[in-house]
Coordinates of C-alpha atoms and ligand atoms in Angstrom, one line a residue:
X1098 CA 34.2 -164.7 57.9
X1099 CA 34.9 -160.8 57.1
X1100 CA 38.2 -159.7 56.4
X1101 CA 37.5 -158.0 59.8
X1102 CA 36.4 -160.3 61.7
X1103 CA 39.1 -162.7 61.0
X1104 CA 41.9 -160.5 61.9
X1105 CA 40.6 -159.3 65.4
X1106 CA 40.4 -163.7 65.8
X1107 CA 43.7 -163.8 65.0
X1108 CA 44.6 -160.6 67.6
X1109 CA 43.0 -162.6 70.2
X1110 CA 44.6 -165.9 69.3
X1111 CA 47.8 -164.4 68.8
X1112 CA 48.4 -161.9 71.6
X1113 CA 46.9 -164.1 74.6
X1114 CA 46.2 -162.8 78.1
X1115 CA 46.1 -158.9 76.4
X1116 CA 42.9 -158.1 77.1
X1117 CA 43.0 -153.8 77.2
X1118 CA 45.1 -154.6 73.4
X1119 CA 41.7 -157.0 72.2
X1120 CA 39.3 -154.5 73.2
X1121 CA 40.9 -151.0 71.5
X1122 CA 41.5 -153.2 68.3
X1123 CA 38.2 -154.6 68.2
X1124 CA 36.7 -151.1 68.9
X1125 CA 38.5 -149.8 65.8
X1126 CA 37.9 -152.8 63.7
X1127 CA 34.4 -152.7 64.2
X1128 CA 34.2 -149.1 63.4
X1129 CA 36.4 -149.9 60.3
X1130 CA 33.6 -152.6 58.7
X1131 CA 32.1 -150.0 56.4
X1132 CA 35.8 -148.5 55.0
X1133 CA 37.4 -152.2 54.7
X1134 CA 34.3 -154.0 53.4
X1135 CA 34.4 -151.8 50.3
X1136 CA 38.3 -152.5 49.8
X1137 CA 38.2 -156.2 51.2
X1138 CA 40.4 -157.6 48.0
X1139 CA 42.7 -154.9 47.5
X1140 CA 43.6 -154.6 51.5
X1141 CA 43.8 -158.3 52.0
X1142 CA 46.5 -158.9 49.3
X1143 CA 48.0 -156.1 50.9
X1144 CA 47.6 -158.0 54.6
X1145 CA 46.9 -154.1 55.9
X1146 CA 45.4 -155.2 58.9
X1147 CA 48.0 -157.3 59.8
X1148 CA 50.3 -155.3 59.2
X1149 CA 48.4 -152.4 61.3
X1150 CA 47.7 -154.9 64.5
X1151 CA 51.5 -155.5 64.6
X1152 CA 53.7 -153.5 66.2
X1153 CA 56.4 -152.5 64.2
X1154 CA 58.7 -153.5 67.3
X1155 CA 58.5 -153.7 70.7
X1156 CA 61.5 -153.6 73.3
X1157 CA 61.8 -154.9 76.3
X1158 CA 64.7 -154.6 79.2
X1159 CA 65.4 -155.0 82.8
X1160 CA 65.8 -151.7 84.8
X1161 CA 68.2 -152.4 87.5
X1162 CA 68.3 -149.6 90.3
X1163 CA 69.1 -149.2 93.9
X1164 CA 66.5 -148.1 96.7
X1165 CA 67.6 -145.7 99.6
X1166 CA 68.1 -148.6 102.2
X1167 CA 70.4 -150.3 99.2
X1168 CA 68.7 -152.2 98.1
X1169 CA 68.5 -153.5 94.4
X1170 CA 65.3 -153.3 92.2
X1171 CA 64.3 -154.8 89.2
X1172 CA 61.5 -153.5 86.8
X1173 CA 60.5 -154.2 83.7
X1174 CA 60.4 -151.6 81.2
X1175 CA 58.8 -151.8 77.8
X1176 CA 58.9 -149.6 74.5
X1177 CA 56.3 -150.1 72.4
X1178 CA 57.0 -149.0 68.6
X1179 CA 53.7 -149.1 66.6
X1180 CA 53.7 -147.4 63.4
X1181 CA 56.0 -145.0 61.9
X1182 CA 53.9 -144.4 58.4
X1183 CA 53.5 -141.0 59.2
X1184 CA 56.1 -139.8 61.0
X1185 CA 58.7 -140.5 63.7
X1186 CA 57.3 -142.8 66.9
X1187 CA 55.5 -140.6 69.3
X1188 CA 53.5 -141.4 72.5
X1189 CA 54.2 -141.7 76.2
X1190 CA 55.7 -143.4 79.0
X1191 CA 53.7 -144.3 82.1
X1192 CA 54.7 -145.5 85.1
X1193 CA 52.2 -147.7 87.0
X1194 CA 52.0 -151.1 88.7
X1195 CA 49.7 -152.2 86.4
X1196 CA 51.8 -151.7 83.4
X1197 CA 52.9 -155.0 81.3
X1198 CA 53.0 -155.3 77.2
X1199 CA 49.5 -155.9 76.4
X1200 CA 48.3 -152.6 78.0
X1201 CA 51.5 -150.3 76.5
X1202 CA 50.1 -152.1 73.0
X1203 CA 46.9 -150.7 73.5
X1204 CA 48.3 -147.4 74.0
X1205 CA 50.4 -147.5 71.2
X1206 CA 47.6 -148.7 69.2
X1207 CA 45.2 -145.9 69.9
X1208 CA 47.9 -144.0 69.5
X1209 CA 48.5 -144.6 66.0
X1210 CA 44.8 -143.2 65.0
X1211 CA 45.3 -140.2 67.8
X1212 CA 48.3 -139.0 66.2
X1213 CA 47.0 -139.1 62.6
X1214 CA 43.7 -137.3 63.5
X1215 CA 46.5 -134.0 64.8
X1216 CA 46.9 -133.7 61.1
X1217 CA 50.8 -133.2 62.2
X1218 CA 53.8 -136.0 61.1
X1219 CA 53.7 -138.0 63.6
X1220 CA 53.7 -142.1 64.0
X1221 CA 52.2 -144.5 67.3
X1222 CA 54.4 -145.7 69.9
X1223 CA 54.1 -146.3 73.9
X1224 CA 56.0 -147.0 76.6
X1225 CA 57.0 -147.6 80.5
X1226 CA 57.4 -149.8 82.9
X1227 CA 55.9 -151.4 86.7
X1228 CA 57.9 -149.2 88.5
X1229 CA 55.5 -147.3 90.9
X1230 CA 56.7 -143.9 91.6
X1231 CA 54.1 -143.7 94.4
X1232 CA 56.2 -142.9 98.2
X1233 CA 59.5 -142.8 96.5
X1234 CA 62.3 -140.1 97.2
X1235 CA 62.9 -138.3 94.6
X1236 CA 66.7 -139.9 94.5
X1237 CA 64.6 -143.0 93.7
X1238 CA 63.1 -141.8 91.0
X1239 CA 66.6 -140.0 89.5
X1240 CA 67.9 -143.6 90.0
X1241 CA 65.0 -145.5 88.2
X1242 CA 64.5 -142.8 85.3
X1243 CA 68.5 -143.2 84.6
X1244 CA 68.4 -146.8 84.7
X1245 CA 65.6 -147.0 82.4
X1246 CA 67.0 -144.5 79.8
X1247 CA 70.3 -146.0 79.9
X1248 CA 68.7 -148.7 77.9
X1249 CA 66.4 -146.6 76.3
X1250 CA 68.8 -144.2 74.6
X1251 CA 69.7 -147.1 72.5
X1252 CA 66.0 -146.4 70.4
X1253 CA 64.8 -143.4 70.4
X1254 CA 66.1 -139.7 69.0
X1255 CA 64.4 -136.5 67.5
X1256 CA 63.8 -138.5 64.0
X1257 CA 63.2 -141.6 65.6
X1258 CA 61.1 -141.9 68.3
X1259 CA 60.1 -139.2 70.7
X1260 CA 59.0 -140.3 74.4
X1261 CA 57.1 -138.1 77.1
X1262 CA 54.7 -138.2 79.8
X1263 CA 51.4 -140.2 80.9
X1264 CA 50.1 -141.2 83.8
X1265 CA 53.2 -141.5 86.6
X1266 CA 55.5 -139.4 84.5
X1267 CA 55.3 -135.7 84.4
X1268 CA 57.8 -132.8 84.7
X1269 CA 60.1 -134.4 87.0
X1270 CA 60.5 -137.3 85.4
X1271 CA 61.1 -136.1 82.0
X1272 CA 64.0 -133.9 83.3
X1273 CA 65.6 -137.0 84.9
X1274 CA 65.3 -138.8 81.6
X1275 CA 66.6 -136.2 79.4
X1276 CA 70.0 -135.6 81.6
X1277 CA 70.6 -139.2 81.0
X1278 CA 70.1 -139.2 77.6
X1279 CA 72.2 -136.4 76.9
X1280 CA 74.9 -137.9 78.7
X1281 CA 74.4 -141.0 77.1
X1282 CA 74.3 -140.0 73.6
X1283 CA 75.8 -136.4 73.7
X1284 CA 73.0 -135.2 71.3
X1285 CA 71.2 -131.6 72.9
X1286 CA 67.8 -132.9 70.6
X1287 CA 64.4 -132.7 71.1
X1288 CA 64.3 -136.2 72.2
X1289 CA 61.6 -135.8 74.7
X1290 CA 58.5 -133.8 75.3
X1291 CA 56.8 -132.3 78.4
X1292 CA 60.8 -130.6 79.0
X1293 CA 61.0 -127.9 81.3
X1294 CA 60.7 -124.6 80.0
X1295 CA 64.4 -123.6 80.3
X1296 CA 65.6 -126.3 78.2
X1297 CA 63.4 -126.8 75.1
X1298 CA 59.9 -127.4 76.6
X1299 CA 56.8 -125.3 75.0
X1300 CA 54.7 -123.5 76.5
X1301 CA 51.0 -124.7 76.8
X1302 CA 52.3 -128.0 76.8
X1303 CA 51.4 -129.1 80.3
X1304 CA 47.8 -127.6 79.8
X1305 CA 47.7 -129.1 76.6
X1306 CA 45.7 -132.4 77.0
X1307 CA 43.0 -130.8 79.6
X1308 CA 43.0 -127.9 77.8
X1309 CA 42.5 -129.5 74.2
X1310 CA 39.7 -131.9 75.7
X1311 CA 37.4 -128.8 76.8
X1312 CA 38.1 -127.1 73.4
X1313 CA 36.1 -130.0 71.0
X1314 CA 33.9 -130.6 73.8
X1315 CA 33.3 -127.2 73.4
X1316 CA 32.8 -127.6 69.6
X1317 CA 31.1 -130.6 69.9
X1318 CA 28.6 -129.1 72.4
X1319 CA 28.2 -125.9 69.7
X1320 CA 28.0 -128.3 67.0
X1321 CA 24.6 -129.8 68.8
X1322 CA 23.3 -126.6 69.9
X1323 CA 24.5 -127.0 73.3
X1324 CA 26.5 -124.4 75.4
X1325 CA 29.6 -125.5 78.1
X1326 CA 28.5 -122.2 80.1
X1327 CA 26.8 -122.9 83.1
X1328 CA 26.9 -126.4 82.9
X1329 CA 28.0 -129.1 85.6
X1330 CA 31.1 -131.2 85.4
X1331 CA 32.6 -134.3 86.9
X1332 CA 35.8 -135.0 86.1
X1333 CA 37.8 -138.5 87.0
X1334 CA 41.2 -138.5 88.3
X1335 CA 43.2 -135.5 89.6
X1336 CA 46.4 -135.4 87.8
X1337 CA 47.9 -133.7 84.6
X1338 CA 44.8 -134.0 82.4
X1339 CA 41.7 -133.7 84.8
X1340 CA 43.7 -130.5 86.6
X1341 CA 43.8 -128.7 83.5
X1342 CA 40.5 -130.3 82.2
X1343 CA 38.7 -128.6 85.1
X1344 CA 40.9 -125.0 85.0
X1345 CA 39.6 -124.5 81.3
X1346 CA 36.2 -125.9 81.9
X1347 CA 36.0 -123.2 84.5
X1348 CA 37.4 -120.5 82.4
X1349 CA 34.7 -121.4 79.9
X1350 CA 32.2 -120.9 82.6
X1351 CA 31.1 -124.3 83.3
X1352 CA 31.4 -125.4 87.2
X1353 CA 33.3 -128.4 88.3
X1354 CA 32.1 -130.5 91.2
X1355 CA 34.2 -133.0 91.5
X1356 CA 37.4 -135.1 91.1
X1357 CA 39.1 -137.9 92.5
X1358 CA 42.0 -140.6 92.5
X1359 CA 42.5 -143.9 92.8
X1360 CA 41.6 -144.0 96.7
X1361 CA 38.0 -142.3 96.1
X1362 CA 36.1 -138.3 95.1
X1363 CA 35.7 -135.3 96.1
X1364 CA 32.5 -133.2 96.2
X1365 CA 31.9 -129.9 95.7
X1366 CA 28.8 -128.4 95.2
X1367 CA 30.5 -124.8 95.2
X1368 CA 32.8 -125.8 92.6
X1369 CA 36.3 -127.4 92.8
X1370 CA 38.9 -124.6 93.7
X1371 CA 41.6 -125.6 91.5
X1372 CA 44.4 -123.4 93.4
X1373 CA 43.5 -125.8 96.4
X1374 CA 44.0 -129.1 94.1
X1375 CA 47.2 -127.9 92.4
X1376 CA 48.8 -127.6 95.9
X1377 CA 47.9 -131.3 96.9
X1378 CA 48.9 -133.1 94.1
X1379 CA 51.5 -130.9 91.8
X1380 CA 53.7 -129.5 94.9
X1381 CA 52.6 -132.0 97.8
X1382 CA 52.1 -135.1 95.9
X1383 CA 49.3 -135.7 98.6
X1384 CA 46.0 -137.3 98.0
X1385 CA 42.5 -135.8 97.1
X1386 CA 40.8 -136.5 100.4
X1387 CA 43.2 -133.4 101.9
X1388 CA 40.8 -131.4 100.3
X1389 CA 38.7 -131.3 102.7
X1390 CA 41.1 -130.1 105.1
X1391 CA 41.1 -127.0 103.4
X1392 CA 37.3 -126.9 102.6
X1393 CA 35.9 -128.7 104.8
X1394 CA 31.9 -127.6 103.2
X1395 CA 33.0 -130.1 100.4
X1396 CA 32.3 -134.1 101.1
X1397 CA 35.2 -137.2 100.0
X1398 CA 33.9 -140.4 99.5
X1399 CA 36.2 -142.8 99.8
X1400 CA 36.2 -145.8 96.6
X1401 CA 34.6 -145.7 93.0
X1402 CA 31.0 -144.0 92.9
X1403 CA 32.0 -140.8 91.3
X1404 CA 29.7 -141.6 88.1
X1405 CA 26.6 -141.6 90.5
X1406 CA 27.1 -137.5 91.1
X1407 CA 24.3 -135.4 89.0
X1408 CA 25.8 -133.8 86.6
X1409 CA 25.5 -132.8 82.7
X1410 CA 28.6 -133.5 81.2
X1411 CA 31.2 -136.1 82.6
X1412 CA 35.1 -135.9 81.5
X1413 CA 36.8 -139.3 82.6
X1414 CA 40.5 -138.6 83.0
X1415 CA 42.0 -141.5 85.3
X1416 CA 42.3 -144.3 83.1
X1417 CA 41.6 -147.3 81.4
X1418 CA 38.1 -148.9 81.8
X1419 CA 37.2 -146.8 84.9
X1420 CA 33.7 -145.8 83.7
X1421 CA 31.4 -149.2 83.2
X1422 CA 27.8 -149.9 81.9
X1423 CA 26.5 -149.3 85.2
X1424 CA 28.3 -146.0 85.8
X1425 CA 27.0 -145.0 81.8
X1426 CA 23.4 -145.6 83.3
X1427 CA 23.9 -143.7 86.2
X1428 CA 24.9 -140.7 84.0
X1429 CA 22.1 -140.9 81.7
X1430 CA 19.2 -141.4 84.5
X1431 CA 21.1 -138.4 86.4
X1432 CA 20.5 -135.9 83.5
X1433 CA 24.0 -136.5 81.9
X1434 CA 24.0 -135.7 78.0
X1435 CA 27.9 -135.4 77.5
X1436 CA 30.8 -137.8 77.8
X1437 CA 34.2 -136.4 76.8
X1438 CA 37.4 -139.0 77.0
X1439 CA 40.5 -137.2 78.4
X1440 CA 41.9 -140.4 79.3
X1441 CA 42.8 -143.0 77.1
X1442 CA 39.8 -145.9 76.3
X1443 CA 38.2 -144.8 80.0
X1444 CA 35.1 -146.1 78.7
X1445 CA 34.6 -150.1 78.7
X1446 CA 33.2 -151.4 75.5
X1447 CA 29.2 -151.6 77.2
X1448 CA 29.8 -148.2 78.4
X1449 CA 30.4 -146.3 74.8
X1450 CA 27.3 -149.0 73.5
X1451 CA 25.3 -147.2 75.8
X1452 CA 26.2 -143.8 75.2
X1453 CA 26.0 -144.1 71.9
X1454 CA 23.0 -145.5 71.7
X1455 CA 21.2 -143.7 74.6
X1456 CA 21.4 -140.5 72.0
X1457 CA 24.4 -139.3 74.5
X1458 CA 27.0 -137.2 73.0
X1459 CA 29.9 -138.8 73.4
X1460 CA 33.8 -137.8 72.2
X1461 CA 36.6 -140.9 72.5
X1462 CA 39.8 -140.1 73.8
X1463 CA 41.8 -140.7 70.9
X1464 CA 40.1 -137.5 69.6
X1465 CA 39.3 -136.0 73.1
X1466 CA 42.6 -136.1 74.0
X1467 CA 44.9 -136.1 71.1
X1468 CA 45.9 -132.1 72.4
X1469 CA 48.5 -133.2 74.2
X1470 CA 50.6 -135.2 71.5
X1471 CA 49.5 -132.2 69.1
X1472 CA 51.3 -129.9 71.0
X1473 CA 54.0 -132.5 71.7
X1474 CA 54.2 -132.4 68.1
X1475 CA 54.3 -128.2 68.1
X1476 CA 57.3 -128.6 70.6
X1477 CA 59.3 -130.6 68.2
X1478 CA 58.8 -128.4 65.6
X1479 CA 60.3 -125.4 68.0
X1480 CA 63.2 -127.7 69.2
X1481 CA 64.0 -128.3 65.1
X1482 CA 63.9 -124.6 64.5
X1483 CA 65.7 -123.7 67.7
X1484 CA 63.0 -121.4 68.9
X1485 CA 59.9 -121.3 71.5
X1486 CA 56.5 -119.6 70.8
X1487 CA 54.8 -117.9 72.5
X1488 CA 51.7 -118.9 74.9
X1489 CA 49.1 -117.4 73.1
X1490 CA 50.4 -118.8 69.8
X1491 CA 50.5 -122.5 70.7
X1492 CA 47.5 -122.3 72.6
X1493 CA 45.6 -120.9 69.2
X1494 CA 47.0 -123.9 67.4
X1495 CA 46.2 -125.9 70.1
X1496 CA 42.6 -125.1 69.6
X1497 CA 42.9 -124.9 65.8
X1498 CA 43.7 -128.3 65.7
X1499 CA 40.9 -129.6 68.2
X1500 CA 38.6 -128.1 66.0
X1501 CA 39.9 -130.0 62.9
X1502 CA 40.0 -133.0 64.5
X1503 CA 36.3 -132.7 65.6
X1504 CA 35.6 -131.4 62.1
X1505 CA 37.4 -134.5 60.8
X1506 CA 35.3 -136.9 63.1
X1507 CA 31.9 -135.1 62.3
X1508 CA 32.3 -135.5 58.5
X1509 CA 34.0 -139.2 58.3
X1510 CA 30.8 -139.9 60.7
X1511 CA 28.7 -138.0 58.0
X1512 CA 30.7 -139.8 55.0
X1513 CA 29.8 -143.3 56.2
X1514 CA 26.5 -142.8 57.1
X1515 CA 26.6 -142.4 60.7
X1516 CA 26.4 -138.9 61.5
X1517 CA 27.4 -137.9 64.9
X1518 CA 28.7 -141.5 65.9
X1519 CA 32.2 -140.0 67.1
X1520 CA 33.5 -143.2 67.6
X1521 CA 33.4 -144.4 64.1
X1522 CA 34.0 -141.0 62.3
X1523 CA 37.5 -140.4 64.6
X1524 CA 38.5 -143.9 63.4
X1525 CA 38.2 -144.0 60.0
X1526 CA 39.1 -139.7 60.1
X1527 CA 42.6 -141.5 61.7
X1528 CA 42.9 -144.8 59.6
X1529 CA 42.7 -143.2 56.2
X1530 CA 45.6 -141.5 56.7
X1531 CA 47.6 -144.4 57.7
X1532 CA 46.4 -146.3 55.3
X1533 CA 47.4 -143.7 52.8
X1534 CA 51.1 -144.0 53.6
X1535 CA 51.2 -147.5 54.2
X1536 CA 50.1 -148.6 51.1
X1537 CA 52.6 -145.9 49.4
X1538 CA 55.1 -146.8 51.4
X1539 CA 55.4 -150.8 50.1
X1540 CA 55.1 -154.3 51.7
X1541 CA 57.6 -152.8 55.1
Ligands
LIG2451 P1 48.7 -138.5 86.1 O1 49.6 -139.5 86.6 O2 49.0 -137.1 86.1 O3 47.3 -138.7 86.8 C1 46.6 -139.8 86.8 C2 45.3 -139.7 87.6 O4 44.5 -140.8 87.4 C3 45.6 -139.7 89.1 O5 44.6 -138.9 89.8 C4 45.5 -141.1 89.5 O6 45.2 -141.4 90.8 C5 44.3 -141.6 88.6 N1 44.5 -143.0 88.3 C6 45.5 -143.6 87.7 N2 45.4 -144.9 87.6 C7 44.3 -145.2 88.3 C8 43.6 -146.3 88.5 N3 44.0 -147.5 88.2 N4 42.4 -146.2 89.2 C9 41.9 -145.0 89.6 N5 42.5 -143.9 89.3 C10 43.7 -143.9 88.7 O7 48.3 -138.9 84.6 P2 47.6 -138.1 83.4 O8 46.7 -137.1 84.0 O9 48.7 -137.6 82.5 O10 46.9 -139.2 82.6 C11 45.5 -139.6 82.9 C12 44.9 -140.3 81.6 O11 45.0 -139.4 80.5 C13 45.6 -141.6 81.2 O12 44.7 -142.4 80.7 C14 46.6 -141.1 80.2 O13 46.9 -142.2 79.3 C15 45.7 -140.1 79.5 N6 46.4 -139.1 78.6 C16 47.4 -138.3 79.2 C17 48.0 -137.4 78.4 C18 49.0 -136.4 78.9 O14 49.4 -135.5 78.1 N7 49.4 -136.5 80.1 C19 47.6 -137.2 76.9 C20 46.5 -138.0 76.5 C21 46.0 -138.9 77.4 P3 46.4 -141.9 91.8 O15 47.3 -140.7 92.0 O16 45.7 -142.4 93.0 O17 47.1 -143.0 91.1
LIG2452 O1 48.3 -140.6 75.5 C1 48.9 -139.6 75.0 O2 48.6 -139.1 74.0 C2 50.0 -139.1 75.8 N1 50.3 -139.5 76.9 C3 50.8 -137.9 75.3 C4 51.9 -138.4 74.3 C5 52.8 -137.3 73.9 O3 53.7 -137.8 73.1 O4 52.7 -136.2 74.2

């Protein structure tokens, strides 16, 4: 058996029951063939992949709170530490039902290869818990996000590891969670990103990962002769990363047509009027169906079936394994020729086959949407100088560093003999690096 092969055995053998962790390692494995074939001796003495499949640590705690009738709560919460090769620990906390330990692994995982491809110094980590923020007060969530950093505290710091948002964690949150650990620790440190402006956030930082997805689609598209102008997109999901997916896709002159949630989509064949959708779900906290109250020409569909809208580029940004084989078909016979990831592994295994293989261009979200760590990564370099940039500046670098990172993918693709397969050139692009400073660094 390959050197390969053997280790993603051993992943599945040894990490049972984490089925979102099997698939993102075998994704990368299998991308990795070519790059580990050539160094099979040197890399096995070395047990590199073990060592890369293993988190570095993961931690794991009870988060005690009380509920507005007094009640007590128990959740779980989970930080994941992946790799620290190239720089301090650096990834995001989500809060969802579905969050356990295999699934906060495969974040942290992707993760690892996302933050290498920024080009800045920072390692792979992940983290959360099954706390639902859903129809809780906002007491609630002070009480949860202080219970859960009390414990927290303990492991992270500006050198260490640097937590911030995903999916069920945005502004609010992070504010919650950085009061606590200032009080617990006494350290005024960039800790945390995705901070309020007034206390050591950056600006561009919430546009970031929507923002740096239409960028190297944008590049990608230019890069095949295509043009973003005048084109129509779906998007998935209506929160942080498909709200400013769609606002810079429409500043770029393409017309959105839809987006949804978890209860179903929204069409709108005049375009999506973002003003309308930032109401609902960043000051309301409603859900995308009261769209229609306000424009009532545009149709919601209640459930999944948001793949099956014509359209020529699609941008899943929801979550995990929300786009399938049959929803990559739909695309394709519908005139789709783009697929961008702004969520993390959106795609199900079949479903990236198909696009890839179909001819489809296709971007993975761990280059897709690595913008938003990137300029996590710019606002810890403000917080360690003790000053903020300005817009325009972070949102050049911002985009300077989407184009590297397609630039990186394109000519690793190129390298290894599979030009334009994005998939394989963004993970070898992110595992050399890695690999670099793990084998300088010694057997740790
Ligand atoms: P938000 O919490 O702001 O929004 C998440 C959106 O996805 C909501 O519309 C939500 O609907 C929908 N969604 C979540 N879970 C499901 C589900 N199980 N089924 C259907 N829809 C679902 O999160 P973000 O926008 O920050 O994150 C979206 C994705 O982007 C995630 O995969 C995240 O890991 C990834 N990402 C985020 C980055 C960031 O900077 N925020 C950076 C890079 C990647 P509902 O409200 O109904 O739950
Ligand atoms: O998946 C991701 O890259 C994020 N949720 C952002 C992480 C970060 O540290 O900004």
């Amino acid at each position: 058996m390959s050197y390969v092969d053997e280790i993603y055995a051993k992943v599945v053998e040894q990490n049972p029951g984490e089925a979102e962790f099997h698939q993102a390692v075998k994704e990368v494995l299998d991308s990795l063939k070519l790059v580990i074939d050539a160094n099979e001796e040197k890399y096995r003495k070395m047990a590199l992949l073990e060592r890369m499949v293993e988190p570095e640590r993961i931690i794991s705690f009870r988060v005690p709170w009380v509920d507005d009738n007094g009640q007590v709560q128990v959740n779980k919460g989970y930080r994941v530490q992946f790799n620290s090769a190239i720089g301090p620990y650096k990834g995001g906390l989500r809060l969802h039902p579905s969050v356990n330990q295999g699934i906060l692994k495969f974040l942290g995982f992707e993760q690892v290869f996302k933050n290498s491809l920024t080009g800045l110094p920072i390692g792979g980590g992940k983290g959360g818990s099954n706390f639902d923020p859903k129809g809780k007060s906002d007491r609630e969530v002070m009480a949860f996000c202080q219970s859960f950093m009390t414990e927290l505290s303990k492991y992270i710091g500006a050198d260490q590891d640097v937590p911030a948002g995903d999916i069920g964690v945005g502004a609010r949150e992070i504010g919650f969670l950085y009061g606590q650990y200032k009080r617990m620790t006494g350290l005024y440190e960039g800790v945390l990103t995705g901070k309020g402006l007034n206390y050591g956030g950056s600006l561009v930082r919430t546009q970031a990962t929507g923002y740096g997805l239409v960028y190297i689609l944008d590049e990608m598209l230019k890069a095949n002769n295509k043009e973003l102008a005048g084109k129509t997109v779906v998007i998935s999901g209506s929160g942080n990363v498909a709200i400013y997916a769609t606002e810079k896709a429409q500043q770029l002159g393409a017309k959105v047509v839809a987006l949804s949630d978890s209860n179903g989509y929204i069409y709108d064949k005049d375009g999506i009027k973002l003003d309308v959708v930032k109401d609902i779900k960043e000051v309301r906290r409603g859900r995308i169906k009261e769209y229609v109250n306000t424009v009532p020409s545009a149709v919601y569909t209640e459930g999944k079936g948001i793949w099956t809208i014509k359209c020529d580029i699609a941008l899943p940004c929801a979550t995990q394994n929300e786009l399938n084989l049959e929803d990559a078909k739909a695309l394709k016979a519908n005139g789709c020729f783009a697929v961008a990831e702004g969520a993390n592994m959106p795609s199900t295994r079949e479903a990236t086959d198909f696009f890839l293989e179909s001819g489809m261009l296709f971007m993975p979200g761990k280059a897709a949407n690595a913008g938003g760590v990137a300029t996590s990564a710019l606002e810890m370099s403000q917080n360690s100088q003790r000053l903020a940039w300005t817009f325009e500046e972070v949102d050049a670098k911002l985009k300077d560093i989407m184009v590297n990172i397609f630039a990186k993918a394109d000519d690793a693709a190129k390298r290894y003999g599979v030009a334009g397969n994005y998939v394989a050139g963004a993970n070898i692009a992110g595992f050399e690096k890695v690999v670099d400073a793990m084998m300088a660094q010694g057997i740790v």
